[in-house]
Short mmCIF file of C-alpha atoms and ligand atoms in Angstrom, two decimals:
data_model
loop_
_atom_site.label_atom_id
_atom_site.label_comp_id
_atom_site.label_asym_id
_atom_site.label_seq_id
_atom_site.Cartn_x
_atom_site.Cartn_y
_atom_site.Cartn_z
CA UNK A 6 36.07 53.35 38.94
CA UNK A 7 34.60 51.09 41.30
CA UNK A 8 36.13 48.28 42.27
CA UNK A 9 34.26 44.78 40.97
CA UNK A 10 35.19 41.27 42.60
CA UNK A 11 35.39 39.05 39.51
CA UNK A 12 34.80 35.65 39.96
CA UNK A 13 34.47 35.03 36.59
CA UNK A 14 35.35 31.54 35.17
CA UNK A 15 37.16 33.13 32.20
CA UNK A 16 38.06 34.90 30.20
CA UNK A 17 38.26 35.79 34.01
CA UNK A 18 40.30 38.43 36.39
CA UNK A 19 43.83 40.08 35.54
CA UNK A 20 46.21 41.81 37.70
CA UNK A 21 45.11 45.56 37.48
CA UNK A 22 48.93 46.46 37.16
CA UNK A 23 49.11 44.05 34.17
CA UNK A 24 46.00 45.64 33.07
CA UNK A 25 46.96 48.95 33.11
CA UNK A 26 50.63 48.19 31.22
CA UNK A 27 48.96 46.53 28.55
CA UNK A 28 46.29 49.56 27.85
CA UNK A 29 49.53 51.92 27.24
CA UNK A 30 51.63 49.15 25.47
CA UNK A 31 48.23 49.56 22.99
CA UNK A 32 48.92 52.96 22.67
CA UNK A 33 52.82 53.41 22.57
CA UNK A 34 54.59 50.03 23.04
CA UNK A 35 58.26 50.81 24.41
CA UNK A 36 58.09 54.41 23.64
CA UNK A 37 58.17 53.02 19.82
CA UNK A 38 55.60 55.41 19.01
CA UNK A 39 53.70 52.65 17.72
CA UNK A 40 51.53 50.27 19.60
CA UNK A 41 51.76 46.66 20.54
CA UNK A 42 49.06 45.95 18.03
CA UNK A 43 50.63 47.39 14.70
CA UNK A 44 54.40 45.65 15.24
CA UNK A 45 55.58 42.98 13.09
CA UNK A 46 55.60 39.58 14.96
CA UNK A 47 59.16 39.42 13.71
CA UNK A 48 60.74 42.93 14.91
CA UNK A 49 62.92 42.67 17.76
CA UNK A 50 60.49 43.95 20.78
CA UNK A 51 57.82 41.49 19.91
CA UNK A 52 60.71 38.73 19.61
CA UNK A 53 61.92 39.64 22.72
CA UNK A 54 58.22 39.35 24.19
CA UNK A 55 58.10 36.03 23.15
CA UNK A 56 61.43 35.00 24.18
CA UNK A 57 60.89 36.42 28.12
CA UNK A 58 57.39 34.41 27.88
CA UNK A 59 58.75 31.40 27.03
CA UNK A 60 61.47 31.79 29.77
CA UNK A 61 59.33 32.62 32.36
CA UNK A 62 57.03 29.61 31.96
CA UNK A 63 59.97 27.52 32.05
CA UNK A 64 60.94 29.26 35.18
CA UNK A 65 57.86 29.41 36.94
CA UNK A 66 56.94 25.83 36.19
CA UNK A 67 60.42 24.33 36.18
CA UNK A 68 60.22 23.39 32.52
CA UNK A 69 63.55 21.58 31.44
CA UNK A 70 65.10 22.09 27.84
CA UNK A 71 63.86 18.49 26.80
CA UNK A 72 60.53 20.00 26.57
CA UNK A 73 58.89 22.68 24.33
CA UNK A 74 56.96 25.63 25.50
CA UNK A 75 54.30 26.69 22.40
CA UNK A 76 51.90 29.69 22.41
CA UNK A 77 49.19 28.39 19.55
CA UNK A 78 45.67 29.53 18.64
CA UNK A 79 42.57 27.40 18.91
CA UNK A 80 42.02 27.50 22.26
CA UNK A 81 42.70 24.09 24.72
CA UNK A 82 39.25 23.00 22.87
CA UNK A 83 42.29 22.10 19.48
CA UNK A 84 44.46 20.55 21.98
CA UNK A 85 41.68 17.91 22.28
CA UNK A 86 42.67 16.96 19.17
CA UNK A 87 45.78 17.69 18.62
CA UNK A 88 46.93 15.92 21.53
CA UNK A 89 45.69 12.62 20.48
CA UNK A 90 47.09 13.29 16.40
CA UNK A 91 50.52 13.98 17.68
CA UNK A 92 50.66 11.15 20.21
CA UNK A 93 48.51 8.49 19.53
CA UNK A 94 48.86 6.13 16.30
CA UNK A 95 45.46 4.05 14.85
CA UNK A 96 46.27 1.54 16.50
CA UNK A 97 47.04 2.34 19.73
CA UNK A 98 45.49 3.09 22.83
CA UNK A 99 45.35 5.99 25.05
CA UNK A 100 43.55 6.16 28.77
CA UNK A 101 41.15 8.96 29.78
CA UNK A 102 39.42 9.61 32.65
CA UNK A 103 36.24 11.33 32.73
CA UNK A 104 36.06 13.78 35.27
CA UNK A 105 33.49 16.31 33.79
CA UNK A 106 32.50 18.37 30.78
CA UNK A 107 36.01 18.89 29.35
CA UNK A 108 37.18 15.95 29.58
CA UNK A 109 34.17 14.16 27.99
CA UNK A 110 35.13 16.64 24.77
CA UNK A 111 38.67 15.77 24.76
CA UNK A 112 37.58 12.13 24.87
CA UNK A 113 35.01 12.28 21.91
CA UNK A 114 38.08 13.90 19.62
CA UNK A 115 40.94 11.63 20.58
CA UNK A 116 38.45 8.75 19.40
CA UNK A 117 38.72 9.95 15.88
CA UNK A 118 42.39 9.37 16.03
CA UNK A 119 43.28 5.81 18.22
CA UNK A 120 41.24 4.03 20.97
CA UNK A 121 40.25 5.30 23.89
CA UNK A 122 39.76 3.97 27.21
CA UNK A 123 37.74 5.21 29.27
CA UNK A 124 39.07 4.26 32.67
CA UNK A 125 37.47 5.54 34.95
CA UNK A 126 34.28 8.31 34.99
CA UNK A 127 32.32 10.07 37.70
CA UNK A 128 29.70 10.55 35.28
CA UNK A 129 27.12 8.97 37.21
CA UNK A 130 27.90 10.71 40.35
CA UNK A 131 27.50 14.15 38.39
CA UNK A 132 30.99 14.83 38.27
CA UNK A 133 30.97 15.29 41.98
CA UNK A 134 34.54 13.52 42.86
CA UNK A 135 37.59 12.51 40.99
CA UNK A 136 37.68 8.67 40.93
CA UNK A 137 40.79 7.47 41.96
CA UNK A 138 41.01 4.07 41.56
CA UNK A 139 41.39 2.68 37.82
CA UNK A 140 42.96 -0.16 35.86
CA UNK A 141 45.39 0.85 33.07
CA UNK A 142 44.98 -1.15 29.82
CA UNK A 143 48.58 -2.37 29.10
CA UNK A 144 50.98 -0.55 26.40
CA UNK A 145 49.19 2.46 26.80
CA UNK A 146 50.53 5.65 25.06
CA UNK A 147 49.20 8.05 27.37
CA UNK A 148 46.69 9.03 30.25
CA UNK A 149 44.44 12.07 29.88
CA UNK A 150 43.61 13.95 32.81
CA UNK A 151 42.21 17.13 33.44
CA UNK A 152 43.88 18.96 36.52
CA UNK A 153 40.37 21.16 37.64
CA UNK A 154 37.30 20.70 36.22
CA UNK A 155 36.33 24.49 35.66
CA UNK A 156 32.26 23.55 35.44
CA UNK A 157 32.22 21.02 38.52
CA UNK A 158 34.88 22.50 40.65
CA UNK A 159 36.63 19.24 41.52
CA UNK A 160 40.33 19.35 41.16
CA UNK A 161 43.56 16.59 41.47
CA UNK A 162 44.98 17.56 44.79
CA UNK A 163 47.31 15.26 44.26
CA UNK A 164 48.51 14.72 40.17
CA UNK A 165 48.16 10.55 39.49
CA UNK A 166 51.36 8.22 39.91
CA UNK A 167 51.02 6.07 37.39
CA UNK A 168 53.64 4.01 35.32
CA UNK A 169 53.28 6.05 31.83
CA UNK A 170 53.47 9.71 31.08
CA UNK A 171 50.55 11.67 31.37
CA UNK A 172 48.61 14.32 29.15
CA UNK A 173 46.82 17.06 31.07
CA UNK A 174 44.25 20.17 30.40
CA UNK A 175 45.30 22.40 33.05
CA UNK A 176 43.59 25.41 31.47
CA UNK A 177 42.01 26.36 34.60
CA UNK A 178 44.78 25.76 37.33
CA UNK A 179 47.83 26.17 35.45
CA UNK A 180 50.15 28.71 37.37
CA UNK A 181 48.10 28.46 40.56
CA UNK A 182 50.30 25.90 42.22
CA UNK A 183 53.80 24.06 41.34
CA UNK A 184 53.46 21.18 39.17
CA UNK A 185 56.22 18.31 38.59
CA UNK A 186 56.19 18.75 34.44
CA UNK A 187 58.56 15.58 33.98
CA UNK A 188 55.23 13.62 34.45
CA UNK A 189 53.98 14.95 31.28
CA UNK A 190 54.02 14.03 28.06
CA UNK A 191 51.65 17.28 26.94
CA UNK A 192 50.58 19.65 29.77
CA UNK A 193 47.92 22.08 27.70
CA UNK A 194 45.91 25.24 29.05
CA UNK A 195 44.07 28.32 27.37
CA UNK A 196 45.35 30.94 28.63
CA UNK A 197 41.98 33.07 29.73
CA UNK A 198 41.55 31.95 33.15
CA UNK A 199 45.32 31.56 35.17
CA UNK A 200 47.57 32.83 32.23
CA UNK A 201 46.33 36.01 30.54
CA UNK A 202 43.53 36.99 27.79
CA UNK A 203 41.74 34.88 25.71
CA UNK A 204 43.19 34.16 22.02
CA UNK A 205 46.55 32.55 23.32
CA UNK A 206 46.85 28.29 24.11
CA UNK A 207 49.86 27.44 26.21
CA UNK A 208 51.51 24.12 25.66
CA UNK A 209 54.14 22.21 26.92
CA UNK A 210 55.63 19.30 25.21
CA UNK A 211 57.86 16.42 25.49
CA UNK A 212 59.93 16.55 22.46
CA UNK A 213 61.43 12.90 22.99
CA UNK A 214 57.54 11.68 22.67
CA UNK A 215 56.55 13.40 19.28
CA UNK A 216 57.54 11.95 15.69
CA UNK A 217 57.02 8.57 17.22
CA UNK A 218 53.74 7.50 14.81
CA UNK A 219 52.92 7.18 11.45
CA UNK A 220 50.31 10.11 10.49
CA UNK A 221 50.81 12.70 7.72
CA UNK A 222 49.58 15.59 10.24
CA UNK A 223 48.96 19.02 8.79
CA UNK A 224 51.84 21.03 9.39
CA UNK A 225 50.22 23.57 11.72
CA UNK A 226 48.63 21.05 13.85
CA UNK A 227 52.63 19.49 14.27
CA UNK A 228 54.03 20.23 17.71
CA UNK A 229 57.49 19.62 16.17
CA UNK A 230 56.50 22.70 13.62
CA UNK A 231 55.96 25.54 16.37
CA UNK A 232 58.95 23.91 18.44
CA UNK A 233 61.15 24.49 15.46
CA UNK A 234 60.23 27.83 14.97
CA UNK A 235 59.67 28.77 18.67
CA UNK A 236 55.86 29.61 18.17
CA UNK A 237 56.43 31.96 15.55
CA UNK A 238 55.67 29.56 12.29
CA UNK A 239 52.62 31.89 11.43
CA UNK A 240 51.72 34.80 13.09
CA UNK A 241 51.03 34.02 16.76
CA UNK A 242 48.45 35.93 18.74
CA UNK A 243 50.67 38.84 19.66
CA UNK A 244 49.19 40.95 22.29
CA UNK A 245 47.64 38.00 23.96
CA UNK A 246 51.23 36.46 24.22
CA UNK A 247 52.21 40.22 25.66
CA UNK A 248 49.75 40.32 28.45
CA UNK A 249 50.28 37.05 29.33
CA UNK A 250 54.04 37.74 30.00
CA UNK A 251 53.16 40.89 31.76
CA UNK A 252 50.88 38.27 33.94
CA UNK A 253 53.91 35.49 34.58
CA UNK A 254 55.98 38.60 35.24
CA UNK A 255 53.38 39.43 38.49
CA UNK A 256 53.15 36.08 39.10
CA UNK A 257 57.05 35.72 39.58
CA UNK A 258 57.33 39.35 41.76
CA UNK A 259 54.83 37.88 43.94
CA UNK A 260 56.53 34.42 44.79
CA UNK A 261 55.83 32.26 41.86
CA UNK A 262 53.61 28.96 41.90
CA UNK A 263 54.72 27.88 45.28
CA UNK A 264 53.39 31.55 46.62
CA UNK A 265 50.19 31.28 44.47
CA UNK A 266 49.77 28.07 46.17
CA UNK A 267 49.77 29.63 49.87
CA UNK A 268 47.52 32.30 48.75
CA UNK A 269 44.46 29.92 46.59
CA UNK A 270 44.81 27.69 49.65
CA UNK A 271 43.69 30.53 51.81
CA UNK A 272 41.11 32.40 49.73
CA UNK A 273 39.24 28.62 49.03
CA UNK A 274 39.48 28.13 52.79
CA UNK A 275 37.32 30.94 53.54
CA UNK A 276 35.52 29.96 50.72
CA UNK A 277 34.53 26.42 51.98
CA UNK A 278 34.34 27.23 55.55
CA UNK A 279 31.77 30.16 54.37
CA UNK A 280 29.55 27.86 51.80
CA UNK A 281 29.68 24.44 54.83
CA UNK A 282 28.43 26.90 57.57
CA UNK A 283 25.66 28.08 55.91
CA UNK A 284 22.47 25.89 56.49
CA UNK A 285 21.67 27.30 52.95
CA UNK A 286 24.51 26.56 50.95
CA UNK A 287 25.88 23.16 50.70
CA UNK A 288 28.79 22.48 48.15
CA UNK A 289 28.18 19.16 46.06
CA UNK A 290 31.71 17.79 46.02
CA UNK A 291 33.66 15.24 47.93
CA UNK A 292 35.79 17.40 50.28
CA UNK A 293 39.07 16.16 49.21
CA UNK A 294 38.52 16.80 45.41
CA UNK A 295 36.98 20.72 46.05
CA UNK A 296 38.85 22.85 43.44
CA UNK A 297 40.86 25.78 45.17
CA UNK A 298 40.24 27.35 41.39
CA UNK A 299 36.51 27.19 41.04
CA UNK A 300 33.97 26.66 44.01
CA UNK A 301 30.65 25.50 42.60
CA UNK A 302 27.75 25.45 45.57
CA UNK A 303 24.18 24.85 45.17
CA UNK A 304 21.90 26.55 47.42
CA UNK A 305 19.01 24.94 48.83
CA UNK A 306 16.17 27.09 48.15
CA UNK A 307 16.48 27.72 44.47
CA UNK A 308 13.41 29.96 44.47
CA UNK A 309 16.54 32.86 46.45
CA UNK A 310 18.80 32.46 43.60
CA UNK A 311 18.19 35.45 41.21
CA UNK A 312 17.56 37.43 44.96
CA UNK A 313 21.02 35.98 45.71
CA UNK A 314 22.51 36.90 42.23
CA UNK A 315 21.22 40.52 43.08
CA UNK A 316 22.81 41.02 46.30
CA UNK A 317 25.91 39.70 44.87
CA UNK A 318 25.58 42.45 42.61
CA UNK A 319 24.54 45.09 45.40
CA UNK A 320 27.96 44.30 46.78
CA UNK A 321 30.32 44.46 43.13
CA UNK A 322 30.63 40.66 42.81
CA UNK A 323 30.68 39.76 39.51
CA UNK A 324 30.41 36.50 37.66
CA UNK A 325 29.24 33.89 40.54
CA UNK A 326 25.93 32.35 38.31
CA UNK A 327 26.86 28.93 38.12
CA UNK A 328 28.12 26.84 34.52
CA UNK A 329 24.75 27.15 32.12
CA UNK A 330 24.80 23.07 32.27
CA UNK A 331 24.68 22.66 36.01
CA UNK A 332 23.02 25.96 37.75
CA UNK A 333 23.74 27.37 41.14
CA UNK A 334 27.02 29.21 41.78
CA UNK A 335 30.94 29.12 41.19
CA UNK A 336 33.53 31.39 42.39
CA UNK A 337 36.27 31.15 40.37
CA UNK A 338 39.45 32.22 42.85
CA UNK A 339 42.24 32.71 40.07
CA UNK A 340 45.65 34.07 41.44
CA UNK A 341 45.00 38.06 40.81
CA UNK A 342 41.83 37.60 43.25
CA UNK A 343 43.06 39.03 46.21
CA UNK A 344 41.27 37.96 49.73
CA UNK A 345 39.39 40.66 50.46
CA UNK A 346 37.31 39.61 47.04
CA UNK A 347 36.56 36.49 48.68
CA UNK A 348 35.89 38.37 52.38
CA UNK A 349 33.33 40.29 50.34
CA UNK A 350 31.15 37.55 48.57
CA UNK A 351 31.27 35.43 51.97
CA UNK A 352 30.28 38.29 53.84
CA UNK A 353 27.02 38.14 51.17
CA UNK A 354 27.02 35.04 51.93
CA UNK A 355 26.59 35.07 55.37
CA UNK A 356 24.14 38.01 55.94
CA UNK A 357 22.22 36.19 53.29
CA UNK A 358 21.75 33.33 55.28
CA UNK A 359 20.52 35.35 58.54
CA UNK A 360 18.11 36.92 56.07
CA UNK A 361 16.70 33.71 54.75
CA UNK A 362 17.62 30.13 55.93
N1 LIG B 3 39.34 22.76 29.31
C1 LIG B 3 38.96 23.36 30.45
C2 LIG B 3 39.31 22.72 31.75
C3 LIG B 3 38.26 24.56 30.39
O1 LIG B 3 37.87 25.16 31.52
C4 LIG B 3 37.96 25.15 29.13
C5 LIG B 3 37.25 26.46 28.99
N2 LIG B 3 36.39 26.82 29.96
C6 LIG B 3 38.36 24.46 27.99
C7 LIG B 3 39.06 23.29 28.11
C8 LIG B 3 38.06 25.02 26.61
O2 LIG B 3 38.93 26.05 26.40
P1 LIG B 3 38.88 26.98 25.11
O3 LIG B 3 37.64 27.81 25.25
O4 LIG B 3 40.15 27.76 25.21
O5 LIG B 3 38.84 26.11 23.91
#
């Protein structure tokens, strides 16, 4: 098979190990001579699964016990919502900041449940930076954040310190560097980008901070329901919970978060240093918010892009057309992408630009 450099934005690149484990686990799953896919969510290999996921999040991100670990359904699109029903009482008021498309949808559903604030927004800039300086409204319940901004390619280098616990969509950068969870009050992520497949929703939760308001909330939609029953309530989304376990177990043979860290840093270097050398390729972000998940660049003669597209594709990248809404390019660098992935594209890059700037 030949090898394609995925820089997909998700559902987006796996290990091939974890690939390959998971095809035979579909065929005979622990020499049960059944597959992962016909097992009872409540036989002992599947609880087992669970139980190893759940303790390697909690290892890999340093989760204590006063916090729950959930695998739901929905996607991080529900945890817009469910967030904000489980935290945030009518009357109360909860701070967002608008950093791009994601977080503009998790602020139009937590409106339906308290008041919002909209601190802060690069809106007007086109999402192009993360705007650091805001005001807090007092007795806040909560600020929203989202860690990267998949679409834009901006990302938090550095998480806010702020005087109240936070609330964060890390769907897109969870796993890809080490992440101080007692800020959080709800750290949220779908899995198809940094975790594993699509189908599973990864959240973390401050147990201490749920029960606290007066809603009737559906039971399924209750944090305190899946913490109870450890994410097995219903029937959770078994084989995405299985390869995304197989994925935490690659992430923790090769280093854990702090590792994955090292290794983004140096693949978005190239990536940078590549796009800002390039007379033809400028990146539109402020240099200190430039996601090491997702590089979005622009280039600028946008009559070369589908000629661009196709010589990405000459070489076996896949998946660098930019976000429908915005246009141009992204690279999305999760932690399976090895180097040489990136070496590849910038090399396009670069004998692109001889061609044609
Ligand atoms: N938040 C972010 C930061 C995302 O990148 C995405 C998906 N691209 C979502 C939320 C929505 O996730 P889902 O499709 O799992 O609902």
């Amino acid at each position: 098979m030949t090898k394609i450099h995925n820089f997909s934005a998700g559902p987006a690149i796996l290990p091939q190990s974890v690939m390959k484990e998971a095809g035979a686990a579909c065929v005979n799953f622990q020499d049960m001579g059944l597959s992962i896919l016909e097992i009872s969510h409540r036989s002992p290999q599947f609880s087992a699964v669970l139980e190893e996921a759940e303790a390697l999040v909690r290892e890999l991100l340093n989760v204590g016990d006063d916090y729950g670990v959930l695998f739901l359904q929905g996607g991080a699109s529900s945890q817009f919502f469910m967030a904000p029903m489980n935290l945030l009482g009518t009357n109360d008021t909860a701070a967002y900041i608008e950093t791009g498309t994601w977080a503009t949808k998790a602020i139009k559903e937590a409106k339906k449940f308290g008041q919002v604030a909209n601190v802060a927004s690069s809106k007007e800039d086109n999402f192009t930076h993360i705007p650091k300086e805001f005001e807090l409204p007092d007795s806040c319940k909560y600020l929203h954040i989202t860690s990267n901004n998949t679409v834009r390619g901006t990302q938090y280098a550095e998480i806010p310190n702020v005087a109240m616990p936070l609330v964060c969509d890390a769907s897109s950068d969870i796993f890809s560097r080490p992440m101080d969870v007692s800020k959080f009050d709800i750290i949220y992520a779908g899995a198809q980008k940094n975790m594993g497949p699509a189908g599973v929703t990864l959240v973390i939760a401050r147990k201490d901070a749920l029960g606290k308001i007066e809603r009737d909330i559906p039971t399924m939609l209750d944090y305190r329901t899946h913490i109870e029953k450890g994410s097995a309530f219903n029937t959770p989304p078994v084989f995405p919970i299985y390869v995304s376990m197989l994925n935490l177990r690659w992430v923790k043979e090769n280093g854990g978060v702090a590792a994955m860290e090292k290794h983004n840093a140096e693949k978005a270097r190239l990536m940078y240093q590549a796009i800002d050398e390039s007379p033809l390729f400028s990146c539109p972000n402020a240099d200190e918010d430039r996601s090491t998940m997702s590089a979005v660049f622009v280039m600028n003669k946008p009559e070369l892009e589908a000629d661009f597209l196709a010589a990405c594709k000459a070489a076996n990248c896949s998946g660098v057309k930019g976000h429908r809404s915005v246009g141009g390019f992204r690279a999305s660098m999760y932690n399976a992408m090895n180097v040489d992935s990136v070496e590849v594209l910038t090399g396009v890059m670069r004998e692109f630009t001889a061609k044609h700037a």
